[in-house]
Short mmCIF file of C-alpha atoms and ligand atoms in Angstrom, two decimals:
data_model
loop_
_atom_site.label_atom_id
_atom_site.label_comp_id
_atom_site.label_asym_id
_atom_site.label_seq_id
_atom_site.Cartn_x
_atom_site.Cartn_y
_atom_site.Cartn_z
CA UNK F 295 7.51 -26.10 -14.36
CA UNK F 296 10.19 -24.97 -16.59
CA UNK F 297 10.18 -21.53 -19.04
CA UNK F 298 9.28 -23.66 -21.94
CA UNK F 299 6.57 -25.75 -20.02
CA UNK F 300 4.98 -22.70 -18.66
CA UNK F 301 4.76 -20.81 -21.96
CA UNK F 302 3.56 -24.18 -23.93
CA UNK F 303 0.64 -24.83 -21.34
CA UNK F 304 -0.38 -20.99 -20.36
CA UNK F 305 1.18 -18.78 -23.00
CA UNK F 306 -1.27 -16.96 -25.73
CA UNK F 307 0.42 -16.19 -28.30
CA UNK F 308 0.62 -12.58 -29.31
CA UNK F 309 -0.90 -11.63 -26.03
CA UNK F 310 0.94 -13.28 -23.27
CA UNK F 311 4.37 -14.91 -22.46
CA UNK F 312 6.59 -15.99 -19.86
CA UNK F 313 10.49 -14.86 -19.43
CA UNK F 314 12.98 -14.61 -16.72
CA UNK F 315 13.39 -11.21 -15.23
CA UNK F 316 16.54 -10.15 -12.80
CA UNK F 317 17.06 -12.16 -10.09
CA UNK F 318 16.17 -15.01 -12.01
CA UNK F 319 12.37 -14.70 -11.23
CA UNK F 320 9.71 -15.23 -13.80
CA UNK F 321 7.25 -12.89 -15.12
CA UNK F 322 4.28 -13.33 -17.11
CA UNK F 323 4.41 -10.10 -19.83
CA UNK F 324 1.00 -9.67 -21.12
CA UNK F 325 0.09 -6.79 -23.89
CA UNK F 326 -3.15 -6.96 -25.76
CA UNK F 327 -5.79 -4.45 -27.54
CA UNK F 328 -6.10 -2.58 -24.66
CA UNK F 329 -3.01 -2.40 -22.14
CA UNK F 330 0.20 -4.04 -21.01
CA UNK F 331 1.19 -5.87 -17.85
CA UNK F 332 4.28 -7.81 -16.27
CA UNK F 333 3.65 -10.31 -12.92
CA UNK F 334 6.23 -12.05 -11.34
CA UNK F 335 5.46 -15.82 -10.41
CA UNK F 336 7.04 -14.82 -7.10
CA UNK F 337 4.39 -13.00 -4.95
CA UNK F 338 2.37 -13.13 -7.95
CA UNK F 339 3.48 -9.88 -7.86
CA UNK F 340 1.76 -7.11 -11.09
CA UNK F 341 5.07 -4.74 -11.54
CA UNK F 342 3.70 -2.95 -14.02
CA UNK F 343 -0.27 -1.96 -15.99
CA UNK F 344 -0.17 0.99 -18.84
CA UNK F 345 -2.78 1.11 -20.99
CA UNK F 346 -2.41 1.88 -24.63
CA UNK F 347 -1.68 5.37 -24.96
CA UNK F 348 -1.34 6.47 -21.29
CA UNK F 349 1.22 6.81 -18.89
CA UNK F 350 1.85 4.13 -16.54
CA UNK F 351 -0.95 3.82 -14.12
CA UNK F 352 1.41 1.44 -11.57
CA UNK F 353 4.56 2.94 -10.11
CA UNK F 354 7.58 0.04 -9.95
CA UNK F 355 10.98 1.44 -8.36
CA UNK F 356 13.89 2.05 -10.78
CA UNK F 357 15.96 0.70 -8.05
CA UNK F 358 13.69 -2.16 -6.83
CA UNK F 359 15.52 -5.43 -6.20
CA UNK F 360 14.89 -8.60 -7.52
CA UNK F 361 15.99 -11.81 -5.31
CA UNK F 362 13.68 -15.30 -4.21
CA UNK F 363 12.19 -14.17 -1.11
CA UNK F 364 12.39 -10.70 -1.36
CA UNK F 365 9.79 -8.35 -2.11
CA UNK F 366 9.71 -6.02 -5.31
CA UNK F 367 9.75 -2.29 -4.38
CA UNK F 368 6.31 -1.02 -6.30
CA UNK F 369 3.34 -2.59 -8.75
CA UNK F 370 1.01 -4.53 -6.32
CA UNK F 371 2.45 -6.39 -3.45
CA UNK F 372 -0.08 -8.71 -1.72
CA UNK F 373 -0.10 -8.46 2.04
CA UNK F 374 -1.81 -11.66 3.27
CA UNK F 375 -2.56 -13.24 6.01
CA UNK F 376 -1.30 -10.20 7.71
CA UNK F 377 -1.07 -6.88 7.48
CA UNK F 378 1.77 -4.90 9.11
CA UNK F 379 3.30 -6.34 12.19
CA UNK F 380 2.42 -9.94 13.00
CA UNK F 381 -0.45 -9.82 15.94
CA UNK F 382 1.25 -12.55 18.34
CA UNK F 383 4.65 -13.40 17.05
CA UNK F 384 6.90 -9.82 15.68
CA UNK F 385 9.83 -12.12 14.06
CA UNK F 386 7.30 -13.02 11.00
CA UNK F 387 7.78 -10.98 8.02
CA UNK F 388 5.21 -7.69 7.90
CA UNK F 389 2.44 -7.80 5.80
CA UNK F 390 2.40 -12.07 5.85
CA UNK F 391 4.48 -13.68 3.62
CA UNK F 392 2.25 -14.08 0.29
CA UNK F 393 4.50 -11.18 -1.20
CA UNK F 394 7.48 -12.81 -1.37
CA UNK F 395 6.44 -16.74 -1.74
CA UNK F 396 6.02 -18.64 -4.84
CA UNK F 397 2.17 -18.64 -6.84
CA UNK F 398 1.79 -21.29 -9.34
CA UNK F 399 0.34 -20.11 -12.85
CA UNK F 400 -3.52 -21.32 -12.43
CA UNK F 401 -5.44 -20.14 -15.53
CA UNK F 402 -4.56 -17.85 -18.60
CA UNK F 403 -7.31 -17.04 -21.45
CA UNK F 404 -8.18 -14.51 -23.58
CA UNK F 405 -11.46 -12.87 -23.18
CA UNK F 406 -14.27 -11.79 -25.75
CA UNK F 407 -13.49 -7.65 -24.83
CA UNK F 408 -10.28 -8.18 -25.78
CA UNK F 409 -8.70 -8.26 -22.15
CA UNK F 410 -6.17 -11.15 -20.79
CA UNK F 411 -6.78 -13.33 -18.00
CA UNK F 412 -4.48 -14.86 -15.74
CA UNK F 413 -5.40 -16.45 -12.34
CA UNK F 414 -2.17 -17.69 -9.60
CA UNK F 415 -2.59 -19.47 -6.60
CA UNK F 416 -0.28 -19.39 -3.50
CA UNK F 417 1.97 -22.85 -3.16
CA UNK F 418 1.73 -23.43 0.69
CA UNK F 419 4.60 -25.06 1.82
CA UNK F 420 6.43 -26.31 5.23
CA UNK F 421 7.80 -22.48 5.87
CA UNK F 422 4.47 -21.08 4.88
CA UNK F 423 2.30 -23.27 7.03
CA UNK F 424 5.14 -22.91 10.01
CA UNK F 425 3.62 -19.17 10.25
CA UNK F 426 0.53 -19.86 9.46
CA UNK F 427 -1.66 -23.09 10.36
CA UNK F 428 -4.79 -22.34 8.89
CA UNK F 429 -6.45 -24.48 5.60
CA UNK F 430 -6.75 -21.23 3.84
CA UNK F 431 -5.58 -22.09 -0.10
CA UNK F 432 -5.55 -18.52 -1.58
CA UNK F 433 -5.96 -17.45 -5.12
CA UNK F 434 -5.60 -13.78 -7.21
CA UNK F 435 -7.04 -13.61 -10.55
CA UNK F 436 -6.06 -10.54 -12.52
CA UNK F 437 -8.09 -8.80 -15.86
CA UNK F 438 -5.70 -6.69 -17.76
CA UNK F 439 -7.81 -4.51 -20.21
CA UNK F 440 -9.00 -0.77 -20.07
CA UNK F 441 -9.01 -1.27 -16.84
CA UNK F 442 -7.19 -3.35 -14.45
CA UNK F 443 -9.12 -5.69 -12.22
CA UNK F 444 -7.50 -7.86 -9.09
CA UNK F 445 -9.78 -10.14 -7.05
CA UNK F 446 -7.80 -11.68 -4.02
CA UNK F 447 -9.82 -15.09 -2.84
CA UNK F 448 -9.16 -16.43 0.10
CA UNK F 449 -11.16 -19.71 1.19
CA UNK F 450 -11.54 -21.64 4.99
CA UNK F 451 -11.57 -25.19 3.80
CA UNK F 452 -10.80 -25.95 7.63
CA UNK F 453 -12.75 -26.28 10.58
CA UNK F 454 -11.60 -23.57 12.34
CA UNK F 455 -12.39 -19.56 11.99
CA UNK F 456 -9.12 -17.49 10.82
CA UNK F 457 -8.84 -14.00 11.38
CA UNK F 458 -7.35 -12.34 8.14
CA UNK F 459 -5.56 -9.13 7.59
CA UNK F 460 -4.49 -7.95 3.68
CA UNK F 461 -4.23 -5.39 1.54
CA UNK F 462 -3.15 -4.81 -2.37
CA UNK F 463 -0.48 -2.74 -1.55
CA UNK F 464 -0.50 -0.83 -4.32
CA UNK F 465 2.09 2.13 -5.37
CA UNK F 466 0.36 4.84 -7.95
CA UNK F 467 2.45 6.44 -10.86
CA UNK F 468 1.65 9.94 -10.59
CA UNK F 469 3.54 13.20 -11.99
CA UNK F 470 5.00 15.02 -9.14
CA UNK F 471 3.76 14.39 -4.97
CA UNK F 472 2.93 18.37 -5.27
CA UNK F 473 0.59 17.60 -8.18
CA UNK F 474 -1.44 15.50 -6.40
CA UNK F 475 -4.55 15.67 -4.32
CA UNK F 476 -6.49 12.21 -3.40
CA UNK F 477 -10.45 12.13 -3.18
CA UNK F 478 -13.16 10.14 -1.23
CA UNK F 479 -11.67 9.82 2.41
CA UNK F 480 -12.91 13.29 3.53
CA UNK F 481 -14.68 12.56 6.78
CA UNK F 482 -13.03 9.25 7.42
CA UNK F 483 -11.36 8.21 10.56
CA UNK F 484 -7.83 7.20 10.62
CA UNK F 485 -5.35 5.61 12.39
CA UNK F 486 -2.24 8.01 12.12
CA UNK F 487 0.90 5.86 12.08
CA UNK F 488 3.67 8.96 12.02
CA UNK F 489 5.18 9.34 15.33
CA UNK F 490 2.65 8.89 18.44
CA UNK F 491 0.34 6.36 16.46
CA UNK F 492 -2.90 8.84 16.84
CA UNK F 493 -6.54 8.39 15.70
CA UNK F 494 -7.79 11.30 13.78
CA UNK F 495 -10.49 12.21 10.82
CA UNK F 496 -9.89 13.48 7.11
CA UNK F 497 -11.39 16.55 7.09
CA UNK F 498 -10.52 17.97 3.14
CA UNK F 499 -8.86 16.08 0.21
CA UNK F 500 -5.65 14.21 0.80
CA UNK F 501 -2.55 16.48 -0.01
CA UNK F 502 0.56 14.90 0.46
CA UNK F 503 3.66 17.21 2.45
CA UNK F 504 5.89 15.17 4.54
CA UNK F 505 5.58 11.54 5.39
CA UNK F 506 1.96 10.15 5.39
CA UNK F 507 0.99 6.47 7.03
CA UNK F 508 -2.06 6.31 7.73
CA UNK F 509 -5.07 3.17 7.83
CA UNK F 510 -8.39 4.94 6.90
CA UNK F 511 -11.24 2.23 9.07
CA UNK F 512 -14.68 1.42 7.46
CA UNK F 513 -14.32 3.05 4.62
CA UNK F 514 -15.58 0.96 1.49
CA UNK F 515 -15.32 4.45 -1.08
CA UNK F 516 -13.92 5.20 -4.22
CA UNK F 517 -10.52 6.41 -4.05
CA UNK F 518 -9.98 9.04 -7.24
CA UNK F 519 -6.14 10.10 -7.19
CA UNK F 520 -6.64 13.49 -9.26
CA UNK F 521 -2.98 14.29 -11.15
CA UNK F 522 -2.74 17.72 -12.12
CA UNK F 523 0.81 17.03 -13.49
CA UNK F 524 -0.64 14.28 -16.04
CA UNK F 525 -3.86 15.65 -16.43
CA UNK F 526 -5.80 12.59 -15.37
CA UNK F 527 -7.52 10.99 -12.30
CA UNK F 528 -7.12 7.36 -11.15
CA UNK F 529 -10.13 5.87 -9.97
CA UNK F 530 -9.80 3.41 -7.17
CA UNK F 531 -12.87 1.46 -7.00
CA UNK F 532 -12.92 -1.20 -4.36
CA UNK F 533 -15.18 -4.23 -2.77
CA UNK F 534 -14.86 -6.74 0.09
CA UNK F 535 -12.42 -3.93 1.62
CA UNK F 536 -13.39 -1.81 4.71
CA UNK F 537 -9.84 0.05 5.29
CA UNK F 538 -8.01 1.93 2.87
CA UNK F 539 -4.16 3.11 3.46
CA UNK F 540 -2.31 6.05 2.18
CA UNK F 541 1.51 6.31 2.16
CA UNK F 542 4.03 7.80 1.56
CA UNK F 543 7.20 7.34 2.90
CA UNK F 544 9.04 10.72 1.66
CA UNK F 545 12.66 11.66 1.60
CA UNK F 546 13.95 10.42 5.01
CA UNK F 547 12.08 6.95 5.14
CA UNK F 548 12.59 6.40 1.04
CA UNK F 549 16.28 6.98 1.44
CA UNK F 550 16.60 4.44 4.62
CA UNK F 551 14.76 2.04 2.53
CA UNK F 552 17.39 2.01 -0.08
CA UNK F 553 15.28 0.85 -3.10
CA UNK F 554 13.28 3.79 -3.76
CA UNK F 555 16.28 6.11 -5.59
CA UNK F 556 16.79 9.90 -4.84
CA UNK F 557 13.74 11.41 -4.30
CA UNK F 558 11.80 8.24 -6.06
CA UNK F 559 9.16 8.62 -3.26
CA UNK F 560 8.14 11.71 -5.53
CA UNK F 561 6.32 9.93 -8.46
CA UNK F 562 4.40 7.48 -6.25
CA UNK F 563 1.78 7.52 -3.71
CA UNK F 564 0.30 4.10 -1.78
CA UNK F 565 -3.39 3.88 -2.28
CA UNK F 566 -4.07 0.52 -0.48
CA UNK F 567 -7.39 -1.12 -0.37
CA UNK F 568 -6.98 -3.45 2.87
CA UNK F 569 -8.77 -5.35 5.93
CA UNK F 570 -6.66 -4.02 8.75
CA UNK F 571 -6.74 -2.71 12.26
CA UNK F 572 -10.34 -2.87 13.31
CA UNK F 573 -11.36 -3.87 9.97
CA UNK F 574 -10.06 -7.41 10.02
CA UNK F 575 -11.93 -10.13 8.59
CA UNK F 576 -13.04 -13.43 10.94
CA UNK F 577 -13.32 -15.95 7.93
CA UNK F 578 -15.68 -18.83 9.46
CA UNK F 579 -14.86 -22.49 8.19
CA UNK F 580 -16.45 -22.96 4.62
CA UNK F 581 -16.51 -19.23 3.70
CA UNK F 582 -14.95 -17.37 1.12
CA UNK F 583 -14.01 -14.27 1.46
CA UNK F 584 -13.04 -11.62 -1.84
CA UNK F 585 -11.20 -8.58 -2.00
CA UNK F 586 -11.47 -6.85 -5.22
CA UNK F 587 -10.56 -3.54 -6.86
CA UNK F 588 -10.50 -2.17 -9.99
CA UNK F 589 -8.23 0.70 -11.24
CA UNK F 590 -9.21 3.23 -14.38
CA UNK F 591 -8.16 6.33 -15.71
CA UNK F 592 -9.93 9.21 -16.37
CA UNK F 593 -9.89 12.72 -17.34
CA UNK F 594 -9.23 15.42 -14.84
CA UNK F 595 -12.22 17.15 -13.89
O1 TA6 S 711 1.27 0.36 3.95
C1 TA6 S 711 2.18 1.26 4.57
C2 TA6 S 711 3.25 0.43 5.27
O2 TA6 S 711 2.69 -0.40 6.25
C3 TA6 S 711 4.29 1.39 5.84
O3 TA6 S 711 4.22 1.44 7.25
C4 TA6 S 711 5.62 0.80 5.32
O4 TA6 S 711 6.07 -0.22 6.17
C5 TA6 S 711 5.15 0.26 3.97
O5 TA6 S 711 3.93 -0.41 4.30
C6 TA6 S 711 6.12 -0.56 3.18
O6 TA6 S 711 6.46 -1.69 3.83
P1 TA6 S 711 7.53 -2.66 3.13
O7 TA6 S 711 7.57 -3.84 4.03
O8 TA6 S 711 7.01 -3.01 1.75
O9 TA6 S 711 8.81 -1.88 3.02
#
């Protein structure tokens, strides 16, 4: 579907349009009564959500790169059917390939609150189905408003049980690393993926120091990321999602990764609501299954 086809059958006007970004990717740029919003077509990929009058609530890298087939350094990356390292076969990409892949536009409306709408679903194709055999047609449908709302929908429409791993890989704009404290995982166990991968439990709030990788298992909480810098908490609320990670990749890792920028890793943090480790999901033929979160800011307590 061309620019002018996709904007004539799914642009609103005023509200929501569709341009070409770098890279020559398209983007959906949404801004309405409440908030504004850019998704790329490619990994149906949210870059960017600030609400009227607030700072950015979603971190995207200054120096993210934007090619087909590569993933965007920041907003919300979708890691699905996998998360990580592929369980049997460690040549397919980490964290599956729904990130980097084309979504078709499905469904764009306005809604009566005032929010925008807009629905994608993955286009499965030879190179898709080559990793991954399953009749599993996935779909993401996105509320941009006061709040921001994803709900990732994954369906068995075959006759065989898939086990799925995901996550909304999500990267958090917040003031300064040493301004930040994240609450709701005290007393969680953890997988601890720095050095000697180690299983260990949260005892206080999160306070990030040095690099921090770590899969919190059956945890379905509220995440609050409390930003003393900006004066406001993000609340992470979260359902269909037993594992939360937390990461940060600081200096050393950032720099190797090339796309973060000098010290970038300081104004983000990785709050990810995910099914992973232990806490992956056995989707039995005819089920659906949902992942959903929902991300609001508050004041500081
Ligand atoms: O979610 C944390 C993590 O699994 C880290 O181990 C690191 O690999 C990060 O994801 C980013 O991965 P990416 O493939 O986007 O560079």
């Amino acid at each position: 579907m061309t620019l002018a086809e996709l904007n004539q059958r799914f642009g609103i006007s005023n509200h929501l349009n569709f341009t070409e970004i770098a890279g020559g990717l398209i983007a959906a740029k949404i801004h309405n009564a409440h908030a504004s919003a850019s998704i790329a077509l490619q990994g149906a990929h949210l870059m960017t959500y600030q609400p009227n009058g607030e700072e950015h609530v979603i971190w995207l890298s200054k120096y993210a790169k934007f090619a087909e087939g590569k993933s965007i350094r920041g907003g919300v990356p979708i890691c699905w059917p996998w998360f990580g390292a592929n369980a049997t076969n460690a040549k397919l990409p980490g964290h599956g390939y729904a990130r980097t892949v084309m979504w078709q536009v499905l469904e764009t409306k306005d809604l009566p609150d005032g929010a925008t709408f807009i629905s994608f679903g993955l286009v499965e194709t030879d190179a898709t189905r080559a990793q991954w055999p399953n009749q599993s047609p996935v779909k993401i449908e996105m509320t941009i408003g006061k709040t921001l709302r994803i709900e990732l929908i994954t369906h068995n429409t075959g006759k065989q049980a898939f086990v799925l791993g995901e996550a909304l890989h999500t990267y958090f704009h917040i003031s300064d690393v040493a301004q930040m404290t994240i609450r709701g995982l005290e007393g969680c166990g953890y997988l601890d993926k720095v050095g000697e991968p180690a299983s260990r439990t949260q005892k206080d709030g999160i306070v990030i120091e040095s690099e921090v990788d770590r899969i919190y298992v059956n945890t379905t909480a509220d995440c609050i990321i409390e930003d003393r810098g900006l004066k406001r908490a993000i609340r992470i609320r979260k359902q269909g999602s037993n594992s939360t990670v937390v990461w940060n990749p600081w200096t050393e890792k950032a720099d190797k990764m090339g796309d973060f920028g000098h010290e970038g890793h300081r104004g983000m943090v990785c709050v990810e609501s995910a099914n992973a480790a232990d806490n992956v999901i056995m989707v039995e033929p005819g089920e659906t299954h949902k992942l959903v979160v929902v991300y609001s800011v508050e004041a500081l307590k």
